[in-house]
Structure formats: structure tokens, C-alpha cells
Amino acid sequence: MEKFSHFISYGRQSIDDEDIQLVIDTLRSPNLTQGPKILEFEQAVANYVGAKYAVAFCNGTAALHGACYATGIGEDDEVITSPITFAASANCVRYVGGTVVFADIDAVTYNIDPTQIRAKITSKTKAIIPVDFTGQPANMDAIMQIAKEHNLVVIEDGAHSFGANYKGRKVGTQAHMTMFSFHPVKPITTAEGGVIVTDNEEYYKKLLRFRSHGIEHTAYADEQGDWYYEMTDLGYNYRMTDLQAALGISQMAKLDLFLQRRRDIATMYTNALKDVEGIQIPQQLEHTQSGWHLYMLQLKSANRKHVFEAMRATNIGVHVHYIPVYWHPYYQQLGYFKGLCPVAEKWYEQALTLPIHPSLTDEEIQFVIRTLIAIVKDNQNREF
Ligand SMILES: *Cc1c(COP(=O)(O)O)cnc(C)c1O
């Protein structure tokens, strides 16, 4: 099969000269960290999604850790999340000593199934971490209703869904706290970076404290003098730098363009693949507009490993997102077993991620489409 001239990665950053200039300007400024860029970036993110507060972190995983801390999750608590996500959505619960409970996914959206959440609630349940997998918002109305009935905190993992819409509103104000990640493959990048947005002032204050060593300027400290501060809790150094925030501010201006390009690419894939035998294209719910962080197929009759390897051999960076979290040895050692979430496991066996990011060219996309159709056809004519 014909090979493309260079490797087409499934996701990557889109950085231009303007982004680079803003980072250079910050390098020449007095503050490399804890300067004015952080607040400016936080406000840009909060304004964009319509939230009151935003707290930037050094990465999305640290931000999730902060949200679990702010929620007050501890050793006796259970937190429900999806098995089809990056491990960080579950790991953050373990950082604060909580127990992760996996609820199976919905076969149409590949997002956590509210019915399965209900089935997993116990007297120990403290929070739910729904994931907007591939950029499609989770079923937030149903999830918030469950949370209300059981007095639970909802931390939305929006690592994939910055800029996505749920019922006409941006993702970011449906849950009590929402995390966005700015890793290079995500909707915008700060190299490493993440944020929690919230409308809750108490969470906001806790997140600020947690991000910076648990240090506060308390009333007592104010009485002592200007130099005085108090460390009231065991926090971390999870701060973002001003260099990263400067890049983030510059990237924010392009987010809508990036999203438009992702949507256009998704439409090209969908139109080309929707009638191909053996391929199930991703389904979008009417009231959601995905951010299209990932474009994921189900291979209904072809051998996934064969298709994956044949695509890679042509320089197409197909991928698989994700291995069910509890299949990882760390979770297996904690007693989770295969078979726990059957819908997720079956889905995983057939899943394939196609390249999608704003810098993909039409030529690359057409090559991916042509090659995939040929490989799937060829695969169906063989026996394994
Ligand atoms: C990327 C990602 C994270 C973690 O974000 P980092 O910024 O890489 O720490 C968490 N959850 C999901 C679903 C992700 O894709």
C-alpha cells in the first residue's frame, strides 16, 4: 500500500509566530512565574465558558487532584467515573485516598451511562467524575439530577471538550467544577497545563490554596506584618508559569478557529465513511456539539490489530483511546477485574482513532480516508 511522505499524527499542537512572540515577550518580562499572565489567562478561560472563577494548574491531572481535594474526598469515599478515559480521571481519586468506582458507558455516545451511575451509588459515594470523551459532552442533565438527589459533587473531566456545547451552552458551568487540559494534543495548548472552572467561591479559594503549598494570607498573618503568611494545609506546588499562560492567552484567540477546523474534518470523515461496510462512525447527540478532540470509529467486522498495523505502515498515526482504566496492572492489583464494564470492553476491542487536529491538510485527510477504506475492504476478504 502507498505510504504517505511523512507521519500523520493523530493529534498535535498548532502554534504560530504570534504565539511564539508572546512567549518571548514574557521571557523578557520581570515575571516568569506568578506574574500577571496567569490571572489574564484564567479570566480569558472563565469568560469564554461563562464561569465565575478559573484556577490554572501546571497540568490537567494536578487540576483534577485539586478538584478532588476541594471536594473533600478522603479514604472512606467512593467516586464514580468512566472506564473509557485517560487514567488521570481515576488516579486523582486515588491521590486523595478515595475508592474509584467504574460505571459502564453508553453504547451510542461512549460516555458514562447515567443508569449505570445510579446502579453504582452507595452510602459512601461522594462525587461523580463524568468525562466528555472525544469532546462530546457527557449527559450532564441526567448526571446533575442524580447528584442533586444524592448530594454528590460533580467534577467534569473536560480535557477533550474545551469549547464544546451542551444544550446551547459551553461546557464549563454544568458541573460544580470542570477541568480543561492544555496538553499539546488538546483543544488549545500551554505545553503542559490545566484549569478548573467553577462558580463556587469556596472551591475557588481551596483550589488557589492547594495549588500553592497550602499557603494563605490569613487575618492572623495580616496582623503579624507584611512578610507573614500561614501554611494551613498540606498543599502542592502545582502552579502554571507565566510563559505557559502567555501561550494560553494567545491560543485562546484561535480556539474557535481550531474547533471549526476540527468540525470540518469530522464532517469530511463522516461523509466519506458513513456508508462503508464494517465501519461504524461516531454518533453525535442532537443537543450537543462536540469539540472533536478525537474521531473514533468502531470496526464492526475487520480485525482491529490488522487495520491498526496496516494504517501505521502507511504513515498514518491511528491510535486507540483508551484501554479500560481498570485493565491496567495498578487497578488489577487493587482488585478490579476484567468483565466489570462489558459495554466498555466490547467497545474498546473495536475502537480506532483517526488523526484529527487543526493543522491537518485536506491532502492528508483524503489520504487517510482512501487508505482506511482500502484496508478495511481488504481485511474483510480475509480470514484470521
Ligand atoms: C489529557 C487528559 C487528562 C490529563 O490532562 P494532563 O494535562 O495531560 O495532565 C485527564 N483526562 C483526560 C480524559 C485527558 O484526555
CSV table of C-alpha atoms and ligand atoms in Angstrom, one decimal:
chain,number,residue,atom,x,y,z
A,1,MET,CA,0.0,0.0,0.0
A,2,GLU,CA,1.2,3.6,-0.8
A,3,LYS,CA,3.0,5.3,2.1
A,4,PHE,CA,2.5,8.9,2.9
A,5,SER,CA,5.6,11.2,2.7
A,6,HIS,CA,5.6,11.9,6.5
A,7,PHE,CA,4.0,10.5,9.6
A,8,ILE,CA,0.5,11.9,10.2
A,9,SER,CA,0.0,12.1,13.9
A,10,TYR,CA,-3.5,11.7,15.5
A,11,GLY,CA,-3.2,14.9,17.3
A,12,ARG,CA,-0.7,17.8,17.8
A,13,GLN,CA,-0.5,21.5,18.6
A,14,SER,CA,-1.0,24.3,16.2
A,15,ILE,CA,1.5,27.1,17.1
A,16,ASP,CA,2.1,30.2,15.0
A,17,ASP,CA,4.6,33.2,15.1
A,18,GLU,CA,2.2,35.2,17.2
A,19,ASP,CA,2.1,32.5,19.9
A,20,ILE,CA,5.9,32.4,19.9
A,21,GLN,CA,6.3,36.2,20.1
A,22,LEU,CA,4.1,36.4,23.1
A,23,VAL,CA,6.1,33.7,24.9
A,24,ILE,CA,9.4,35.6,24.0
A,25,ASP,CA,7.9,38.9,25.3
A,26,THR,CA,7.1,37.2,28.6
A,27,LEU,CA,10.6,35.7,28.8
A,28,ARG,CA,11.9,39.3,28.8
A,29,SER,CA,9.4,40.4,31.4
A,30,PRO,CA,10.1,40.6,35.2
A,31,ASN,CA,7.9,37.6,36.0
A,32,LEU,CA,8.5,34.1,34.6
A,33,THR,CA,6.0,32.6,37.1
A,34,GLN,CA,3.4,34.0,39.4
A,35,GLY,CA,3.1,37.2,37.3
A,36,PRO,CA,0.2,38.9,35.6
A,37,LYS,CA,-0.3,36.4,32.7
A,38,ILE,CA,-1.8,33.7,34.9
A,39,LEU,CA,-4.7,35.9,36.0
A,40,GLU,CA,-5.2,37.2,32.5
A,41,PHE,CA,-5.3,33.6,31.1
A,42,GLU,CA,-7.6,32.5,33.9
A,43,GLN,CA,-10.0,35.3,33.2
A,44,ALA,CA,-10.0,34.6,29.5
A,45,VAL,CA,-10.9,30.9,30.1
A,46,ALA,CA,-13.6,31.8,32.7
A,47,ASN,CA,-15.2,34.4,30.4
A,48,TYR,CA,-15.1,32.1,27.4
A,49,VAL,CA,-17.1,29.4,29.2
A,50,GLY,CA,-19.2,31.8,31.3
A,51,ALA,CA,-17.9,30.6,34.7
A,52,LYS,CA,-17.1,32.9,37.6
A,53,TYR,CA,-13.7,31.5,38.5
A,54,ALA,CA,-10.8,29.7,36.9
A,55,VAL,CA,-7.7,28.4,38.6
A,56,ALA,CA,-4.8,27.4,36.3
A,57,PHE,CA,-2.6,24.4,37.2
A,58,CYS,CA,0.7,23.0,35.8
A,59,ASN,CA,-1.3,20.3,34.1
A,60,GLY,CA,-4.8,18.9,33.9
A,61,THR,CA,-4.0,16.0,36.2
A,62,ALA,CA,-2.9,18.4,39.0
A,63,ALA,CA,-6.1,20.3,38.4
A,64,LEU,CA,-8.2,17.1,38.9
A,65,HIS,CA,-6.2,16.4,42.1
A,66,GLY,CA,-7.1,19.9,43.2
A,67,ALA,CA,-10.8,19.4,42.5
A,68,CYS,CA,-10.8,16.2,44.5
A,69,TYR,CA,-9.1,18.0,47.4
A,70,ALA,CA,-11.6,20.9,47.2
A,71,THR,CA,-14.5,18.4,47.2
A,72,GLY,CA,-13.0,16.9,50.4
A,73,ILE,CA,-12.8,13.3,49.1
A,74,GLY,CA,-11.0,11.1,51.5
A,75,GLU,CA,-10.4,7.5,52.5
A,76,ASP,CA,-14.0,6.5,53.2
A,77,ASP,CA,-15.3,7.9,50.0
A,78,GLU,CA,-16.2,6.4,46.6
A,79,VAL,CA,-16.1,8.3,43.4
A,80,ILE,CA,-17.8,7.2,40.2
A,81,THR,CA,-16.1,7.6,36.8
A,82,SER,CA,-16.0,6.1,33.3
A,83,PRO,CA,-13.6,3.3,32.4
A,84,ILE,CA,-13.1,4.7,28.9
A,85,THR,CA,-10.8,7.6,29.7
A,86,PHE,CA,-7.2,8.5,30.4
A,87,ALA,CA,-6.1,7.1,33.7
A,88,ALA,CA,-5.8,10.6,35.3
A,89,SER,CA,-9.7,10.8,35.6
A,90,ALA,CA,-9.5,7.9,38.1
A,91,ASN,CA,-6.0,8.4,39.5
A,92,CYS,CA,-7.0,11.8,41.0
A,93,VAL,CA,-9.3,10.0,43.3
A,94,ARG,CA,-6.5,7.7,44.5
A,95,TYR,CA,-4.3,10.7,45.2
A,96,VAL,CA,-6.6,11.7,48.0
A,97,GLY,CA,-7.2,8.2,49.2
A,98,GLY,CA,-10.6,7.6,47.7
A,99,THR,CA,-12.0,4.5,46.0
A,100,VAL,CA,-12.7,4.6,42.3
A,101,VAL,CA,-16.0,3.0,41.1
A,102,PHE,CA,-16.3,2.4,37.4
A,103,ALA,CA,-19.7,2.8,35.8
A,104,ASP,CA,-20.2,1.4,32.3
A,105,ILE,CA,-20.6,3.5,29.1
A,106,ASP,CA,-23.4,4.2,26.8
A,107,ALA,CA,-23.0,2.3,23.5
A,108,VAL,CA,-24.1,5.3,21.4
A,109,THR,CA,-22.0,8.2,22.9
A,110,TYR,CA,-19.3,6.1,24.5
A,111,ASN,CA,-19.8,8.4,27.6
A,112,ILE,CA,-20.6,7.2,31.1
A,113,ASP,CA,-24.2,5.9,31.2
A,114,PRO,CA,-26.4,7.7,33.9
A,115,THR,CA,-28.3,4.5,34.5
A,116,GLN,CA,-25.1,2.7,35.4
A,117,ILE,CA,-24.1,5.6,37.7
A,118,ARG,CA,-27.3,5.1,39.6
A,119,ALA,CA,-26.6,1.4,39.9
A,120,LYS,CA,-23.2,2.1,41.5
A,121,ILE,CA,-24.3,4.6,44.1
A,122,THR,CA,-23.8,3.6,47.8
A,123,SER,CA,-23.9,5.5,51.1
A,124,LYS,CA,-20.1,6.1,50.5
A,125,THR,CA,-20.5,7.8,47.2
A,126,LYS,CA,-19.2,11.4,47.4
A,127,ALA,CA,-18.6,12.5,43.8
A,128,ILE,CA,-19.0,11.7,40.1
A,129,ILE,CA,-16.3,12.5,37.5
A,130,PRO,CA,-18.0,12.3,34.1
A,131,VAL,CA,-15.7,12.5,31.1
A,132,ASP,CA,-16.6,14.3,27.9
A,133,PHE,CA,-14.9,11.6,25.9
A,134,THR,CA,-13.7,12.6,22.4
A,135,GLY,CA,-15.1,16.1,23.0
A,136,GLN,CA,-18.8,15.1,23.2
A,137,PRO,CA,-20.3,16.4,26.4
A,138,ALA,CA,-21.5,13.7,28.9
A,139,ASN,CA,-25.2,13.5,29.7
A,140,MET,CA,-24.9,16.3,32.2
A,141,ASP,CA,-28.6,17.0,32.9
A,142,ALA,CA,-29.1,13.4,34.0
A,143,ILE,CA,-25.9,13.4,35.9
A,144,MET,CA,-26.6,16.6,37.8
A,145,GLN,CA,-30.1,15.3,38.6
A,146,ILE,CA,-28.5,12.2,40.2
A,147,ALA,CA,-26.0,14.4,42.0
A,148,LYS,CA,-28.8,16.5,43.4
A,149,GLU,CA,-30.8,13.5,44.6
A,150,HIS,CA,-27.8,12.0,46.4
A,151,ASN,CA,-26.0,15.2,47.4
A,152,LEU,CA,-22.9,14.5,45.3
A,153,VAL,CA,-20.2,16.8,43.8
A,154,VAL,CA,-19.7,16.6,40.1
A,155,ILE,CA,-16.3,17.2,38.6
A,156,GLU,CA,-16.5,17.2,34.9
A,157,ASP,CA,-13.4,16.0,33.1
A,158,GLY,CA,-13.5,18.3,30.1
A,159,ALA,CA,-9.9,17.5,28.9
A,160,HIS,CA,-11.4,16.8,25.5
A,161,SER,CA,-14.3,19.3,25.4
A,162,PHE,CA,-13.0,22.9,25.8
A,163,GLY,CA,-15.3,24.9,23.5
A,164,ALA,CA,-17.8,22.1,23.1
A,165,ASN,CA,-21.5,22.9,23.5
A,166,TYR,CA,-24.1,21.2,25.7
A,167,LYS,CA,-27.7,22.4,25.1
A,168,GLY,CA,-26.6,25.7,23.6
A,169,ARG,CA,-24.1,26.5,26.4
A,170,LYS,CA,-20.3,26.0,26.5
A,171,VAL,CA,-19.1,23.1,28.6
A,172,GLY,CA,-17.9,24.6,32.0
A,173,THR,CA,-20.9,25.6,34.0
A,174,GLN,CA,-22.9,22.4,34.1
A,175,ALA,CA,-20.9,20.6,36.8
A,176,HIS,CA,-19.7,22.0,40.2
A,177,MET,CA,-16.2,22.1,38.8
A,178,THR,CA,-14.9,21.4,35.3
A,179,MET,CA,-11.3,20.6,34.3
A,180,PHE,CA,-9.8,21.5,30.9
A,181,SER,CA,-6.3,20.3,29.9
A,182,PHE,CA,-3.9,22.2,27.7
A,183,HIS,CA,-1.6,19.3,26.8
A,184,PRO,CA,-0.4,19.7,23.2
A,185,VAL,CA,-3.0,17.3,21.7
A,186,LYS,CA,-5.9,19.1,23.5
A,187,PRO,CA,-8.1,21.9,22.0
A,188,ILE,CA,-5.5,24.6,22.9
A,189,THR,CA,-2.1,24.2,24.4
A,190,THR,CA,0.2,25.7,27.0
A,191,ALA,CA,2.6,22.8,26.5
A,192,GLU,CA,1.6,21.4,29.9
A,193,GLY,CA,-1.3,23.0,31.7
A,194,GLY,CA,-4.8,22.6,33.0
A,195,VAL,CA,-7.5,24.6,34.7
A,196,ILE,CA,-10.6,24.2,37.0
A,197,VAL,CA,-13.5,26.5,36.3
A,198,THR,CA,-16.2,26.8,38.9
A,199,ASP,CA,-19.0,29.2,40.1
A,200,ASN,CA,-18.3,28.2,43.7
A,201,GLU,CA,-16.2,30.7,45.7
A,202,GLU,CA,-15.4,28.1,48.4
A,203,TYR,CA,-14.0,25.7,45.9
A,204,TYR,CA,-12.1,28.6,44.2
A,205,LYS,CA,-10.4,29.5,47.4
A,206,LYS,CA,-9.5,25.9,48.2
A,207,LEU,CA,-8.1,25.4,44.7
A,208,LEU,CA,-5.9,28.5,45.0
A,209,ARG,CA,-4.5,27.4,48.3
A,210,PHE,CA,-3.9,23.8,47.2
A,211,ARG,CA,-2.1,25.0,44.1
A,212,SER,CA,0.5,26.9,46.2
A,213,HIS,CA,1.7,24.8,49.2
A,214,GLY,CA,-1.5,25.3,51.2
A,215,ILE,CA,-0.4,28.9,52.0
A,216,GLU,CA,-2.8,31.6,52.8
A,217,HIS,CA,-2.8,35.2,53.9
A,218,THR,CA,-5.0,34.8,56.9
A,219,ALA,CA,-6.3,37.5,59.2
A,220,TYR,CA,-3.7,36.4,61.8
A,221,ALA,CA,-0.9,36.7,59.3
A,222,ASP,CA,-2.1,40.2,58.4
A,223,GLU,CA,-1.8,41.3,62.0
A,224,GLN,CA,1.8,40.0,62.2
A,225,GLY,CA,3.2,42.0,59.3
A,226,ASP,CA,3.7,42.1,55.5
A,227,TRP,CA,6.2,39.2,55.4
A,228,TYR,CA,3.9,36.8,57.3
A,229,TYR,CA,1.8,34.1,55.8
A,230,GLU,CA,0.4,30.8,57.1
A,231,MET,CA,0.5,27.3,55.7
A,232,THR,CA,-2.8,26.0,56.8
A,233,ASP,CA,-2.9,22.8,54.8
A,234,LEU,CA,-0.6,20.4,53.0
A,235,GLY,CA,-0.8,21.8,49.5
A,236,TYR,CA,1.5,21.3,46.5
A,237,ASN,CA,3.4,23.5,44.1
A,238,TYR,CA,1.1,22.9,41.1
A,239,ARG,CA,1.4,26.4,39.6
A,240,MET,CA,1.5,27.2,35.9
A,241,THR,CA,4.2,29.5,34.7
A,242,ASP,CA,3.7,32.9,33.0
A,243,LEU,CA,5.4,31.6,29.9
A,244,GLN,CA,2.7,29.0,29.7
A,245,ALA,CA,-0.1,31.4,30.5
A,246,ALA,CA,1.2,33.8,27.7
A,247,LEU,CA,1.0,30.9,25.2
A,248,GLY,CA,-2.5,30.1,26.5
A,249,ILE,CA,-3.7,33.7,26.1
A,250,SER,CA,-2.5,33.7,22.5
A,251,GLN,CA,-4.1,30.3,21.8
A,252,MET,CA,-7.4,31.3,23.3
A,253,ALA,CA,-7.8,33.8,20.4
A,254,LYS,CA,-7.7,30.8,18.0
A,255,LEU,CA,-9.8,28.3,19.8
A,256,ASP,CA,-12.9,28.9,17.8
A,257,LEU,CA,-11.0,28.6,14.5
A,258,PHE,CA,-9.4,25.4,15.8
A,259,LEU,CA,-12.8,24.0,16.7
A,260,GLN,CA,-14.2,24.9,13.3
A,261,ARG,CA,-11.4,23.1,11.5
A,262,ARG,CA,-11.9,20.0,13.8
A,263,ARG,CA,-15.6,20.0,13.0
A,264,ASP,CA,-14.9,20.4,9.2
A,265,ILE,CA,-12.5,17.4,9.4
A,266,ALA,CA,-15.1,15.3,11.3
A,267,THR,CA,-17.7,16.1,8.6
A,268,MET,CA,-15.3,15.1,5.9
A,269,TYR,CA,-14.6,11.7,7.7
A,270,THR,CA,-18.3,11.2,8.4
A,271,ASN,CA,-19.4,11.9,4.8
A,272,ALA,CA,-16.7,9.6,3.4
A,273,LEU,CA,-17.2,6.7,5.9
A,274,LYS,CA,-20.8,6.6,6.9
A,275,ASP,CA,-21.8,4.1,4.2
A,276,VAL,CA,-18.6,1.9,4.3
A,277,GLU,CA,-19.4,-1.6,5.3
A,278,GLY,CA,-17.8,-2.7,8.6
A,279,ILE,CA,-17.3,0.9,9.8
A,280,GLN,CA,-19.4,2.5,12.5
A,281,ILE,CA,-18.9,6.2,12.6
A,282,PRO,CA,-19.2,8.2,15.9
A,283,GLN,CA,-22.7,9.4,16.8
A,284,GLN,CA,-23.4,12.9,17.9
A,285,LEU,CA,-26.5,13.7,20.0
A,286,GLU,CA,-28.7,16.4,18.7
A,287,HIS,CA,-28.3,18.8,21.7
A,288,THR,CA,-24.5,18.5,21.9
A,289,GLN,CA,-21.8,20.0,19.6
A,290,SER,CA,-18.6,18.0,20.1
A,291,GLY,CA,-15.2,19.7,20.3
A,292,TRP,CA,-14.0,16.7,18.2
A,293,HIS,CA,-10.8,16.1,20.2
A,294,LEU,CA,-10.9,12.6,18.8
A,295,TYR,CA,-12.6,11.0,15.8
A,296,MET,CA,-13.3,7.4,16.8
A,297,LEU,CA,-14.5,4.5,14.7
A,298,GLN,CA,-15.9,1.1,15.6
A,299,LEU,CA,-14.6,-1.6,13.3
A,300,LYS,CA,-17.5,-3.9,13.2
A,301,SER,CA,-16.1,-6.8,11.1
A,302,ALA,CA,-12.4,-6.1,10.4
A,303,ASN,CA,-9.6,-7.1,12.7
A,304,ARG,CA,-8.6,-4.0,14.7
A,305,LYS,CA,-5.0,-5.0,15.2
A,306,HIS,CA,-4.6,-5.7,11.5
A,307,VAL,CA,-6.2,-2.4,10.4
A,308,PHE,CA,-4.1,-0.5,13.0
A,309,GLU,CA,-0.8,-2.0,11.8
A,310,ALA,CA,-1.7,-1.7,8.1
A,311,MET,CA,-2.6,2.0,8.6
A,312,ARG,CA,0.6,2.6,10.6
A,313,ALA,CA,2.6,1.0,7.9
A,314,THR,CA,1.4,3.8,5.5
A,315,ASN,CA,2.5,6.5,7.9
A,316,ILE,CA,-1.0,7.2,9.3
A,317,GLY,CA,-0.9,7.7,13.1
A,318,VAL,CA,-4.0,5.9,14.0
A,319,HIS,CA,-4.4,5.3,17.7
A,320,VAL,CA,-6.7,3.6,20.3
A,321,HIS,CA,-8.3,5.6,23.1
A,322,TYR,CA,-8.5,4.1,25.7
A,323,ILE,CA,-7.6,0.8,27.3
A,324,PRO,CA,-10.3,0.4,30.0
A,325,VAL,CA,-8.6,2.1,33.0
A,326,TYR,CA,-9.2,-0.9,35.4
A,327,TRP,CA,-7.3,-3.2,33.0
A,328,HIS,CA,-4.1,-1.5,34.0
A,329,PRO,CA,-2.0,-3.6,36.4
A,330,TYR,CA,-2.2,-0.9,39.1
A,331,TYR,CA,-6.0,-1.2,39.2
A,332,GLN,CA,-6.0,-5.0,38.7
A,333,GLN,CA,-3.8,-5.2,41.9
A,334,LEU,CA,-6.5,-3.2,43.7
A,335,GLY,CA,-9.0,-6.0,42.9
A,336,TYR,CA,-10.8,-4.7,39.8
A,337,PHE,CA,-11.4,-7.5,37.3
A,338,LYS,CA,-11.9,-7.8,33.6
A,339,GLY,CA,-15.6,-8.0,32.7
A,340,LEU,CA,-16.6,-5.3,35.1
A,341,CYS,CA,-17.9,-2.9,32.4
A,342,PRO,CA,-18.9,-5.2,29.5
A,343,VAL,CA,-20.2,-2.4,27.1
A,344,ALA,CA,-16.9,-0.5,27.5
A,345,GLU,CA,-14.8,-3.7,27.0
A,346,LYS,CA,-16.6,-4.7,23.8
A,347,TRP,CA,-16.4,-1.1,22.6
A,348,TYR,CA,-12.6,-1.0,23.3
A,349,GLU,CA,-11.9,-4.1,21.2
A,350,GLN,CA,-13.3,-2.5,18.1
A,351,ALA,CA,-12.1,1.1,18.6
A,352,LEU,CA,-9.8,3.0,16.3
A,353,THR,CA,-8.8,6.7,16.5
A,354,LEU,CA,-8.3,8.6,13.2
A,355,PRO,CA,-6.0,11.7,13.0
A,356,ILE,CA,-7.8,14.9,13.8
A,357,HIS,CA,-6.3,18.3,14.6
A,358,PRO,CA,-6.5,21.8,13.2
A,359,SER,CA,-3.2,21.6,11.2
A,360,LEU,CA,-4.2,18.5,9.2
A,361,THR,CA,-4.3,19.3,5.5
A,362,ASP,CA,-7.1,18.2,3.1
A,363,GLU,CA,-4.5,16.1,1.3
A,364,GLU,CA,-3.7,14.2,4.5
A,365,ILE,CA,-7.3,13.7,5.3
A,366,GLN,CA,-8.1,12.4,1.8
A,367,PHE,CA,-5.1,10.0,2.1
A,368,VAL,CA,-6.4,8.7,5.5
A,369,ILE,CA,-9.9,8.2,4.1
A,370,ARG,CA,-8.7,6.4,0.9
A,371,THR,CA,-6.2,4.2,2.8
A,372,LEU,CA,-8.7,3.2,5.5
A,373,ILE,CA,-11.4,2.2,3.1
A,374,ALA,CA,-8.9,0.1,1.1
A,375,ILE,CA,-7.5,-1.6,4.2
A,376,VAL,CA,-10.9,-2.3,5.7
A,377,LYS,CA,-12.2,-3.8,2.4
A,378,ASP,CA,-9.0,-5.9,2.1
A,379,ASN,CA,-9.4,-7.0,5.7
A,380,GLN,CA,-12.9,-8.2,5.3
A,381,ASN,CA,-12.0,-10.5,2.4
A,382,ARG,CA,-9.5,-12.4,4.6
A,383,GLU,CA,-9.8,-15.0,7.3
A,384,PHE,CA,-7.9,-14.8,10.5
B,1,LIG,C1,-5.3,14.7,28.9
B,1,LIG,C2,-6.3,14.2,29.8
B,1,LIG,C3,-6.2,14.3,31.2
B,1,LIG,C4,-5.0,14.9,31.9
B,1,LIG,O1,-4.5,16.1,31.5
B,1,LIG,P1,-3.0,16.4,31.5
B,1,LIG,O2,-3.0,17.9,31.3
B,1,LIG,O3,-2.3,15.7,30.5
B,1,LIG,O4,-2.5,16.1,32.9
B,1,LIG,C5,-7.2,13.9,32.0
B,1,LIG,N1,-8.3,13.3,31.5
B,1,LIG,C6,-8.4,13.1,30.1
B,1,LIG,C7,-9.6,12.5,29.6
B,1,LIG,C8,-7.4,13.5,29.3
B,1,LIG,O5,-7.5,13.3,28.0
